[in-house]
XYZ file of C-alpha atoms in Angstrom:
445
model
C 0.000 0.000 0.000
C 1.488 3.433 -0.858
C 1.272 6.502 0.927
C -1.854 8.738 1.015
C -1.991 10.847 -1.235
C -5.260 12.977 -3.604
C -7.240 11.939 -6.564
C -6.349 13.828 -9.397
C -3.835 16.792 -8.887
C -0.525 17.445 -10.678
C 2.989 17.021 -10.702
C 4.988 20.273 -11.186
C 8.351 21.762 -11.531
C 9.256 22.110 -7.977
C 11.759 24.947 -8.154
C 12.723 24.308 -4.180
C 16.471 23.484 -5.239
C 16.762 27.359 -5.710
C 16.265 27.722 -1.237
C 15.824 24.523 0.472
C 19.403 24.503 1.531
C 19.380 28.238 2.242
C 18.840 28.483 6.376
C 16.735 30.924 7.511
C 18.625 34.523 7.778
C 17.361 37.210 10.661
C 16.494 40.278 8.523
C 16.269 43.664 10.344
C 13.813 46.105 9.139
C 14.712 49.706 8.584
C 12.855 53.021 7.827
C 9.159 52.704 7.472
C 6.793 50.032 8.184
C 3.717 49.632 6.813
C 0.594 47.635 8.945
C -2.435 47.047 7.088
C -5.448 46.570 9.370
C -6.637 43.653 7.657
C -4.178 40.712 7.335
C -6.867 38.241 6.997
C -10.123 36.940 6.994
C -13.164 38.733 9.173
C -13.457 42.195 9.887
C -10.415 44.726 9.895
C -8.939 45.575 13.092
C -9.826 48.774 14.326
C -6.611 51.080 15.221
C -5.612 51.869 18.777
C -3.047 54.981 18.295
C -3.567 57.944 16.044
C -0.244 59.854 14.364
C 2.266 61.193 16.593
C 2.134 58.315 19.050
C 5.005 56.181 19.968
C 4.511 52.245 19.995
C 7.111 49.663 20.940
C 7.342 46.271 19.492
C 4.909 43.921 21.130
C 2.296 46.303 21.316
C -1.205 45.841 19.955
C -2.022 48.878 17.594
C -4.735 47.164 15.930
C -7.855 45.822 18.009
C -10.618 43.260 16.577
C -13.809 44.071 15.611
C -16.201 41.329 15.609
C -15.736 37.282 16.112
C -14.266 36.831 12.909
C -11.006 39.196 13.118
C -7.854 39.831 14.405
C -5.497 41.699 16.376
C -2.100 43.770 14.855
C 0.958 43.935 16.763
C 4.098 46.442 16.104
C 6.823 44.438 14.915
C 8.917 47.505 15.481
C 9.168 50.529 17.910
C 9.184 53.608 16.576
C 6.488 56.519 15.949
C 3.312 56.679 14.043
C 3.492 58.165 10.883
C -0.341 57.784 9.266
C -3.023 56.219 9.409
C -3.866 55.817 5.594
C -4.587 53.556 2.902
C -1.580 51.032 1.441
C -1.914 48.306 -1.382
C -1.168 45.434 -0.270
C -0.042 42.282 -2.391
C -3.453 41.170 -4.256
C -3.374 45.211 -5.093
C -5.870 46.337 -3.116
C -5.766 49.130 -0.872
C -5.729 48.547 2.602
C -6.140 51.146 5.483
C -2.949 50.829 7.497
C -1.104 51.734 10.220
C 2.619 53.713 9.025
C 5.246 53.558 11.557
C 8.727 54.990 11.441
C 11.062 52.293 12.793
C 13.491 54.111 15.147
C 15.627 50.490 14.677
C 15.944 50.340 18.289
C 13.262 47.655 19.055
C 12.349 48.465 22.807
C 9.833 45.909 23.381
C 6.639 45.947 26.208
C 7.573 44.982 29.698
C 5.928 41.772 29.055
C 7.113 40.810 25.974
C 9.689 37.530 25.617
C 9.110 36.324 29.327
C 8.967 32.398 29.100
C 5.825 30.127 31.105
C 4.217 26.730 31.213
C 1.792 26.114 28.894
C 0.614 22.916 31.416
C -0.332 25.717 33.954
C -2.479 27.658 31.631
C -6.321 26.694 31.948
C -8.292 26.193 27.954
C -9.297 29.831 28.184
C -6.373 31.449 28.956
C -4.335 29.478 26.303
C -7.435 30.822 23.901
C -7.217 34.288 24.713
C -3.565 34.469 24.504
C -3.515 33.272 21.398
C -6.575 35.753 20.365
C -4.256 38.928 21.760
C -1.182 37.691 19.877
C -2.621 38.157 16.711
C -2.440 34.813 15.131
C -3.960 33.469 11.959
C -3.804 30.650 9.617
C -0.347 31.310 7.839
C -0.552 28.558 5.068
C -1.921 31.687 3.375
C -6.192 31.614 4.306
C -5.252 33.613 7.453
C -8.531 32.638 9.294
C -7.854 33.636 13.201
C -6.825 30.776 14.752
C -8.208 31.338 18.276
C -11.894 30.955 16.572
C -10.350 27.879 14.883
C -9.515 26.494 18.310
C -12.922 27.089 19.588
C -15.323 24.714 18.087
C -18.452 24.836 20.010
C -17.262 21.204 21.391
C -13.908 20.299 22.704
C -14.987 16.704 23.299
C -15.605 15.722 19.363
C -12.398 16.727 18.137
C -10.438 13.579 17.708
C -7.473 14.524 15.123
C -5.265 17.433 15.156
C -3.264 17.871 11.886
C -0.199 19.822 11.455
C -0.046 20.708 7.819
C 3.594 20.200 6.708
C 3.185 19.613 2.785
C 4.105 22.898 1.571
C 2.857 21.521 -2.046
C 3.256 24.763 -3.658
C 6.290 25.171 -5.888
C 9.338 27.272 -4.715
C 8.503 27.826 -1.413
C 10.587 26.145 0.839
C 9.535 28.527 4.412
C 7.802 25.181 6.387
C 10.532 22.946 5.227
C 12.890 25.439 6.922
C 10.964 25.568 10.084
C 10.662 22.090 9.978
C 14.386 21.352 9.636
C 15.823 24.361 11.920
C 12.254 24.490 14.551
C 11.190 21.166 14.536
C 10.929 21.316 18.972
C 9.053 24.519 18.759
C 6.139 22.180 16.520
C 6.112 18.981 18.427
C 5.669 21.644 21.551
C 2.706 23.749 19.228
C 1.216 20.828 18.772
C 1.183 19.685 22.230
C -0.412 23.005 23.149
C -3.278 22.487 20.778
C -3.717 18.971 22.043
C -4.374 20.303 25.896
C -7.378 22.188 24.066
C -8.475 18.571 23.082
C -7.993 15.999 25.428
C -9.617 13.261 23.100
C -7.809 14.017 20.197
C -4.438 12.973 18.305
C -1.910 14.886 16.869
C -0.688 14.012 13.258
C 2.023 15.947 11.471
C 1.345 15.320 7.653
C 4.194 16.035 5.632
C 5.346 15.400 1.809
C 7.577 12.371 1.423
C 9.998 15.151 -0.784
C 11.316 16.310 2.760
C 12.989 13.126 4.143
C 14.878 15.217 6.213
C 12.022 16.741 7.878
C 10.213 13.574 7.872
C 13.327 12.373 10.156
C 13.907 14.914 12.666
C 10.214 14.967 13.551
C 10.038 11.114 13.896
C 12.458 11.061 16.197
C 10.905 14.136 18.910
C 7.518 12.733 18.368
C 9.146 8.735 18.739
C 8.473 9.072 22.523
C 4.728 11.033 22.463
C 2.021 8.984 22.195
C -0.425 11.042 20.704
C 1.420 12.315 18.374
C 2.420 10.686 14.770
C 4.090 11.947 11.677
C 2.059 11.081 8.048
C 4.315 10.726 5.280
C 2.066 12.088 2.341
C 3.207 11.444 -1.535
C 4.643 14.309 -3.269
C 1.712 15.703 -5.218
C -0.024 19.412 -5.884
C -2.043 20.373 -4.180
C -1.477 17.685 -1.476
C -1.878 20.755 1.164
C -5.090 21.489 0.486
C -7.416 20.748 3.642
C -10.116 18.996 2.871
C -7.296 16.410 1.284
C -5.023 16.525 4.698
C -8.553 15.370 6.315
C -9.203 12.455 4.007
C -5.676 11.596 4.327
C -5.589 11.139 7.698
C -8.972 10.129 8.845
C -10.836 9.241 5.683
C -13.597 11.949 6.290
C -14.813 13.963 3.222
C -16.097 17.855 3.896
C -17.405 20.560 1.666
C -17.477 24.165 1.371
C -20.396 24.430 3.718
C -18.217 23.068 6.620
C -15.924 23.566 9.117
C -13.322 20.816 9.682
C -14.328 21.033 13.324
C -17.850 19.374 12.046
C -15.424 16.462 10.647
C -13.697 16.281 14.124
C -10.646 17.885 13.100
C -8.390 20.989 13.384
C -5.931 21.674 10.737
C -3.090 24.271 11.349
C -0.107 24.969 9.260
C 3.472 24.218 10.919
C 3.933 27.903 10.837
C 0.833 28.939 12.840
C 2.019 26.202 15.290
C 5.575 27.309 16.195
C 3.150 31.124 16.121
C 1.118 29.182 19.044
C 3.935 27.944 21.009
C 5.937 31.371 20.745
C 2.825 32.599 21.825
C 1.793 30.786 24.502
C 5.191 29.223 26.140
C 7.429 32.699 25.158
C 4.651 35.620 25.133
C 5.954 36.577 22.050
C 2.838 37.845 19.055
C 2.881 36.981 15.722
C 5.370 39.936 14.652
C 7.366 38.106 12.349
C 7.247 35.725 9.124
C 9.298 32.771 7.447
C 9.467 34.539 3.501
C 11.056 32.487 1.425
C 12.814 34.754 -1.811
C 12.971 32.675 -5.129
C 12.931 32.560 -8.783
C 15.530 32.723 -11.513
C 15.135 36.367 -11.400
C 16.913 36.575 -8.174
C 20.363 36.809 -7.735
C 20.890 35.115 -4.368
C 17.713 32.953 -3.366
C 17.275 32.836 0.694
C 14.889 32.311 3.390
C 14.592 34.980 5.521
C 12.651 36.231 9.227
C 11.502 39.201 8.189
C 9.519 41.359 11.029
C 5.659 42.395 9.687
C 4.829 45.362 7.897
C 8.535 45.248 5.708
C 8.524 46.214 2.468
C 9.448 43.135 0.114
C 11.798 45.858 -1.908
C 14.037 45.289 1.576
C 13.692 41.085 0.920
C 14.874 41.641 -2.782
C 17.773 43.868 -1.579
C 18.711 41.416 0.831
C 18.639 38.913 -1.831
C 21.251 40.601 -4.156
C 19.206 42.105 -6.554
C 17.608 40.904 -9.555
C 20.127 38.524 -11.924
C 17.781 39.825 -15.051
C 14.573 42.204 -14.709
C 11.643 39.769 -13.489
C 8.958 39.721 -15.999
C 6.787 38.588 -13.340
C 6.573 38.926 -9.595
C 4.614 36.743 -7.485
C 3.733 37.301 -3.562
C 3.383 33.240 -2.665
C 3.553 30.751 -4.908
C 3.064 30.385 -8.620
C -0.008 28.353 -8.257
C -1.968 30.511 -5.729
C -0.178 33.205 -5.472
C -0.785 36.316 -6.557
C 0.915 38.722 -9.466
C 2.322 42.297 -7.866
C 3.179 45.645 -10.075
C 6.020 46.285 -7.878
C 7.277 45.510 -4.868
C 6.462 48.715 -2.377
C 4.006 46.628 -0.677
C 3.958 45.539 2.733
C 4.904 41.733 4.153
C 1.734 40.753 5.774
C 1.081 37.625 8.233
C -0.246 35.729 5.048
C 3.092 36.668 2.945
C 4.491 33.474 2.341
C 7.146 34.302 -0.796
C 8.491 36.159 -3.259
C 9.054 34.386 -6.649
C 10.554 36.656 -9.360
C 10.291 35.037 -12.570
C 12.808 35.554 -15.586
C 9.944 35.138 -17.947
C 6.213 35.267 -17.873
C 5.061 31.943 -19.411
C 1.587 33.478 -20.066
C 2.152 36.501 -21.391
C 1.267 37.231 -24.913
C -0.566 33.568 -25.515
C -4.500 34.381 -25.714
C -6.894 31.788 -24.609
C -7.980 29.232 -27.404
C -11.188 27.554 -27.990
C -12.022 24.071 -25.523
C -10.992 21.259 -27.623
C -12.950 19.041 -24.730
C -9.828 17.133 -23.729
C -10.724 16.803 -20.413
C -7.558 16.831 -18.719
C -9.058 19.782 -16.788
C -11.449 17.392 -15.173
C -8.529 14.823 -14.783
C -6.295 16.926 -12.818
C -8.903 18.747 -10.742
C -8.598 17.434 -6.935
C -12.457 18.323 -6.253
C -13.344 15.768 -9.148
C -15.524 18.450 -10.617
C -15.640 19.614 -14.177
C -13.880 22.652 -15.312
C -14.791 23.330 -18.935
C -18.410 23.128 -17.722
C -18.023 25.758 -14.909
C -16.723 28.103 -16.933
C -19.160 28.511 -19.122
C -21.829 28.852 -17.031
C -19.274 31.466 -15.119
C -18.933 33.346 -18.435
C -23.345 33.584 -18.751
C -23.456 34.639 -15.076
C -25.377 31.786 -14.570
C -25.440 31.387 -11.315
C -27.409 28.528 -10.491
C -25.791 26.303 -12.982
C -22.431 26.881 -11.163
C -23.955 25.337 -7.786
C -25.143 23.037 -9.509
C -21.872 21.567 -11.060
C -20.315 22.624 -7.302
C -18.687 24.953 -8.523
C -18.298 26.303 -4.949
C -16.394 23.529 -4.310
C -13.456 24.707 -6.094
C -10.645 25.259 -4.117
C -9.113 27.815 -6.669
C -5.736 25.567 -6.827
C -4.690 26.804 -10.202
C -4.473 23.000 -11.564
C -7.133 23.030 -14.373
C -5.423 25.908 -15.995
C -1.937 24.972 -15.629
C -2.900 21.714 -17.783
C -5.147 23.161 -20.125
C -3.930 23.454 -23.709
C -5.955 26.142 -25.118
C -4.779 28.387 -22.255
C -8.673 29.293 -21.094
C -7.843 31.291 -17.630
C -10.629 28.432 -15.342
C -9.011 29.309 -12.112
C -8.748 33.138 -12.664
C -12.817 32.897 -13.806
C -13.510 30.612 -10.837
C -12.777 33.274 -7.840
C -14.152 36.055 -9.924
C -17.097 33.960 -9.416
C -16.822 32.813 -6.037
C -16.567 36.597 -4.918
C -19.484 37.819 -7.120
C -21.428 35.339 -5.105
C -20.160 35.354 -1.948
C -20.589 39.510 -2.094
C -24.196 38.743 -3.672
C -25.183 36.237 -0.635
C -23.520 39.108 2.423
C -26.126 41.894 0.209
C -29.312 39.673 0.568
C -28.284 39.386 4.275
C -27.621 42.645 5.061
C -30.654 43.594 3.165
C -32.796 40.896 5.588
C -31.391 43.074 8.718
């Protein structure tokens, strides 16, 4: 029997040669910072200072507003430039926070002093991780305290660490996993106190032996807590696959994974618990991993929130050749950026600058009704159908071919020969109904 792995999906190019071997490098931040008040999903954070004050690193500047949002920290002390909008990577503009880092990072009196996560009751573990700031940093960036607070403790049986970092280039979790690996098995641990009937299972890609390895041998002597070997696949780190991995369960897009008995975190939001929780230390900083043949040195770097990535390429070296296409993440669900005077934000994952843009300048063709579309796609849905009812705005034909149920992984049109942009037409789609379905309900109110 071989190991788990997805129906359908692809095998790409990995690209993680370029950085794998390249251990992370501290990167201090200079001149001005740039905080956008929404780094993830839910409502923005509303901002606690106003221009002229001074914040230190460690300080909350941004408080949630609602259930579904998050704190901001300072990453930096220094003095509060603005309060105005910013563009952040998908090119939107974002009201932020400007600070002007006085590069002498004087922290809160709080801030780095160690404690046992065993004496912390379920609440106060919650909350700390609430005021630290933390989200999902696989790139979603759901809060993870409302992640860790399913409405029952008792019926979550399986905790999975999500350690497959399928997407090309990026090699940021592998890192963490080869230089961090104590600061996971102790994560996970954490998030196991908050479920005393569950198991922990680290699910990683069999292309990281070496991570595969070190964690084997911390977890050899905990037993609730196993490491999954997953086959090297895209996209193998998609959720709802890490779930049927592991536990055989099936969800959809109208549930949580809680409602299948599971929590899913990736390693980076883990090692964010545990600094959290066992160091009182927020979610100020970020594993960026800088990539592409564009680049002159390729690196891994901890990079403190609200940097500009224009610091990450200088650190790099430079560009070898002018990049004819930069991508914040990776090239499968990342996203495309005009420039690089943008912000690194708790769901920044990479920066891939690309020699040449493979899909410039070659239109979309007709459907020749291949079907590899429907081959490849992991949801076993079918592309070349949803797309056309996505080009007539017909709604109702898109539920019913699921269409909702695309997990916008970018496989359907990396395979398809006529070049048709499915993936791009997909989340046009998804928003136009998702921003259709919030009008009818705040028209109901």
């Amino acid at each position: 029997m071989g190991l788990p792995t997805l129906k359908g999906g692809i095998h790409l190019y990995e690209g993680k040669e370029l950085s794998e071997d390249k251990p992370v490098v501290m990167l201090q931040s200079k001149g001005e910072m740039v905080f956008p008040l929404s780094q993830h999903i839910g409502a923005p954070a509303k901002p606690l200072v106003a221009a002229g004050d001074h914040v230190l690193v460690g300080q909350k500047i941004g408080e949630m507003d609602g259930v579904i949002s998050a704190c901001v920290i300072s990453s930096v002390s220094g003095t509060v430039k603005a309060i105005e909008p910013r563009m952040i990577a998908n090119g939107t503009m974002i009201m932020s926070i400007i600070i002007e880092n006085d590069e002498t990072y004087q922290t809160i009196e709080s801030f780095g002093i160690k404690r046992d996560p065993k004496t912390l009751s379920k609440e106060e573990i919650r909350n700390i991780i609430k005021e630290a700031g933390i989200v999902g940093l696989g790139g979603a960036g759901f809060p993870t305290y409302v992640k860790l607070s399913p409405r029952d403790d008792a019926k979550i049986d399986t905790v999975i660490v999500n350690g497959a970092e399928c997407e090309p280039y990026l090699t940021s979790d592998y890192r963490l996993m080869i230089e961090e690996p104590e600061k996971i098995i102790k994560g996970l641990q954490i998030m196991l106190q908050l479920f005393e009937h569950a198991r922990g299972v680290i699910s990683i890609e069999d292309n990281k032996p070496k991570a595969i390895e070190k964690l084997q041998e911390l977890a050899k002597d905990e037993p609730r807590i196993t490491i999954l070997p997953i086959k090297t696949k895209y996209p193998q780190g998609w959720e709802r696959t890490l779930i049927n991995n592991v536990t055989g369960r099936k969800i959809n897009s109208d549930m949580l994974p809680a409602e299948a008995g599971c929590i899913v975190n990736n390693v980076g939001t883990v090692i964010s618990i545990y600094n959290a929780v066992a160091e009182n230390t927020p979610l100020i900083r970020r594993i960026i991993t800088v990539t592409g043949d564009a680049i002159q040195n390729p690196q891994n770097y901890c990079v403190r929130i609200g940097t500009s990535y224009q610091q990450l390429v200088e650190a790099s070296g430079g560009y070898k050749t002018e990049p004819k296409k930069l991508i914040s993440g990776g090239p499968m669900m990342g996203q495309a950026m005009a420039h690089t005077d943008i912000p690194v934000t708790k769901v920044s994952s990479a920066l891939v600058a690309m020699a040449e843009d493979e899909t410039a300048g070659n239109p979309a063709a007709a459907c020749i009704r291949c079907g590899r579309c429907v081959r490849v796609c992991p949801g076993r849905l079918v592309p070349q159908k949803m797309v056309l009812a996505a080009a007539n705005s017909d709604a109702e034909r898109f539920f019913k071919l699921n269409g909702m149920e695309c997990c916008e992984c970018g496989s359907c049109s990396y395979i398809c020969p006529a070049r048709i942009p499915l993936t791009e037409t997909f989340i046009k789609t998804h928003q136009s109904i998702t921003i259709k379905k919030e009008n009818k309900r705040e028209a109901k109110r």
